[in-house]
mmCIF file of C-alpha atoms in Angstrom:
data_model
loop_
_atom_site.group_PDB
_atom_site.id
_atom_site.type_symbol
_atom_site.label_atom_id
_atom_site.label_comp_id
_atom_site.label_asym_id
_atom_site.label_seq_id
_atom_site.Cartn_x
_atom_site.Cartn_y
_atom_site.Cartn_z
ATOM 1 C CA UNK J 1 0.000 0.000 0.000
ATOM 2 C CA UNK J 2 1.038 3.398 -0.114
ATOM 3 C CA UNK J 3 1.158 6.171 2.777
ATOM 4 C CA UNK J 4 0.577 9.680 2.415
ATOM 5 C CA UNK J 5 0.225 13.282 3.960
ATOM 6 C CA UNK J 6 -1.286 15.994 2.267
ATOM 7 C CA UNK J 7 -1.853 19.103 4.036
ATOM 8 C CA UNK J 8 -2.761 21.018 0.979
ATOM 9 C CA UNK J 9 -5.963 18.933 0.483
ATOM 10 C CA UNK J 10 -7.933 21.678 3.033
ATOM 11 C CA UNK J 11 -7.416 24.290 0.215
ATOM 12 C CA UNK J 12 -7.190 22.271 -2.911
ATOM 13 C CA UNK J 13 -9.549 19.745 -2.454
ATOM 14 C CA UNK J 14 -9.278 16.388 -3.699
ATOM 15 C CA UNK J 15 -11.922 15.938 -6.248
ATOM 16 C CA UNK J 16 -11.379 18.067 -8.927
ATOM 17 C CA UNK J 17 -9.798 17.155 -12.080
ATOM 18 C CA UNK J 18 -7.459 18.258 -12.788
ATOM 19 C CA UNK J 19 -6.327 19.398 -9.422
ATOM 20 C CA UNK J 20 -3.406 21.225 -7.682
ATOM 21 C CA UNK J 21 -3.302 18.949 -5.261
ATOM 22 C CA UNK J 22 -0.143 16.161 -5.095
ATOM 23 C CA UNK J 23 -2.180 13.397 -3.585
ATOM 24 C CA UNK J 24 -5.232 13.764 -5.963
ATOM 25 C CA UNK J 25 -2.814 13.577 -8.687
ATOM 26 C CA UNK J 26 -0.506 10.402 -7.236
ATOM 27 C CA UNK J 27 -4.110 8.538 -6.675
ATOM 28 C CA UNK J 28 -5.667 9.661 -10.117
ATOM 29 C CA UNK J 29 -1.951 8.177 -11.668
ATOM 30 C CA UNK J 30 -2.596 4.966 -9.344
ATOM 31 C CA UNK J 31 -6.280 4.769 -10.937
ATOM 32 C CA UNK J 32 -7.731 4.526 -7.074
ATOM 33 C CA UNK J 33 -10.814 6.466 -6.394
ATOM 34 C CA UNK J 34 -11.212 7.648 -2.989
ATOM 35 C CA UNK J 35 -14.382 8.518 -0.951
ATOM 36 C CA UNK J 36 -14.123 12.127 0.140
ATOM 37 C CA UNK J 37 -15.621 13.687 3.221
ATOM 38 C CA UNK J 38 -16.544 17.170 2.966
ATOM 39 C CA UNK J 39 -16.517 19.486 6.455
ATOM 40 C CA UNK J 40 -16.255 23.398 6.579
ATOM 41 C CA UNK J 41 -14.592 23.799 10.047
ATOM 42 C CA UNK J 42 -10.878 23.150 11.098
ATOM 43 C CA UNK J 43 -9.169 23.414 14.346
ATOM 44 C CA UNK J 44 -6.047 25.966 14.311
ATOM 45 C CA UNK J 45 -2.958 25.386 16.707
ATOM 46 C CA UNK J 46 -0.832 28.379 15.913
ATOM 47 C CA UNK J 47 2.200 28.888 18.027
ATOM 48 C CA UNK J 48 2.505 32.737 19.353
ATOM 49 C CA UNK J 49 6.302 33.890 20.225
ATOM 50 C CA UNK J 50 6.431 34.519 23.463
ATOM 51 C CA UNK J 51 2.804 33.564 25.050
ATOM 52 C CA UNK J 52 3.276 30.981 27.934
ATOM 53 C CA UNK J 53 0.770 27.977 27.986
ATOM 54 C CA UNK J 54 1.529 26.901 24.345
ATOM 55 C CA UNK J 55 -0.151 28.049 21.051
ATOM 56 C CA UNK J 56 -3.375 29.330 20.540
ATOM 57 C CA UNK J 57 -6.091 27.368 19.347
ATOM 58 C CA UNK J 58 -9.210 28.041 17.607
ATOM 59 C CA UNK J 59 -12.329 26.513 15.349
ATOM 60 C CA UNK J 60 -12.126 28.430 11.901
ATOM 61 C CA UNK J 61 -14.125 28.127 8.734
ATOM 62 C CA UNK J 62 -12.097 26.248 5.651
ATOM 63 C CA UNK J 63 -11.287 28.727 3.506
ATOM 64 C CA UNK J 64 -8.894 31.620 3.369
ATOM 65 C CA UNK J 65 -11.223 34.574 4.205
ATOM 66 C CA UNK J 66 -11.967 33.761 7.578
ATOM 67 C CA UNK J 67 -8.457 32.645 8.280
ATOM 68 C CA UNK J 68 -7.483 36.510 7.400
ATOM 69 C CA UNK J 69 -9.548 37.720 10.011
ATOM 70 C CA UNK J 70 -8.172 35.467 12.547
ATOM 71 C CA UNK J 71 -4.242 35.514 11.647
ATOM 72 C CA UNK J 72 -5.376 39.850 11.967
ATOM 73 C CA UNK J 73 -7.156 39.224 15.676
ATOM 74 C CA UNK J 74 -3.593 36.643 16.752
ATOM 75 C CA UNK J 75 -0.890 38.256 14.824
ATOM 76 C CA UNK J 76 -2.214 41.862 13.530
ATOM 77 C CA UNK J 77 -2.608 43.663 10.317
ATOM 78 C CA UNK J 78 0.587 43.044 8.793
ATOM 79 C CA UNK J 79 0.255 39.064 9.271
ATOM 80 C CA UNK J 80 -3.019 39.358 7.260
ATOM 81 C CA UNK J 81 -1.243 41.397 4.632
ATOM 82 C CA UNK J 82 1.521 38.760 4.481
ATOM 83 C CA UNK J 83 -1.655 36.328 4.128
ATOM 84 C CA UNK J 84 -3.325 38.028 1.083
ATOM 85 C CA UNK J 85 -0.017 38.786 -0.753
ATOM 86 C CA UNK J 86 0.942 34.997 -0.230
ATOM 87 C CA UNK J 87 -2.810 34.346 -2.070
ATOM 88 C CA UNK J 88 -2.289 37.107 -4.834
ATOM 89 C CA UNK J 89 0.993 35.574 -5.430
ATOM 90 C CA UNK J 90 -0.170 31.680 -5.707
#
């Protein structure tokens, strides 16, 4: 069998074709068909310098827009700006 990990599947998806995604593409190659689950909610662990008791975790929507709003609340303006350039750029 074959193992593996694909964190971009929460913002490519697996079931389009074709997709950006290196999994969808290695199992589409294979000729396996998988059974997807679909869920809009994640759980966020995101470490904050210097905060004591660990990261800081939170339920957030899949997607990118919501995610903006959150890195701005944790990490400020200039993390969200980092955010959207890193989306204009890909």
């Amino acid at each position: 069998g074959y193992t593996f990990e694909s964190g971009p599947s929460l913002y490519s998806g697996m079931t389009d074709r074709p997709s950006p995604n290196p999994l969808a593409n290695a199992l589409e190659i294979l000729g396996e068909e998988l059974d997807c689950l679909y869920y809009n909610t994640w759980m966020c662990h995101v470490p904050i310098p210097g905060r004591e008791g660990g990261p800081v975790s939170f339920l957030t929507e899949v997607g990118s827009e919501q995610f903006a709003e959150v890195l701005r609340e944790y990490r400020g303006a200039a993390a969200a700006k980092e955010w959207q350039d890193l989306k204009d750029f890909m």
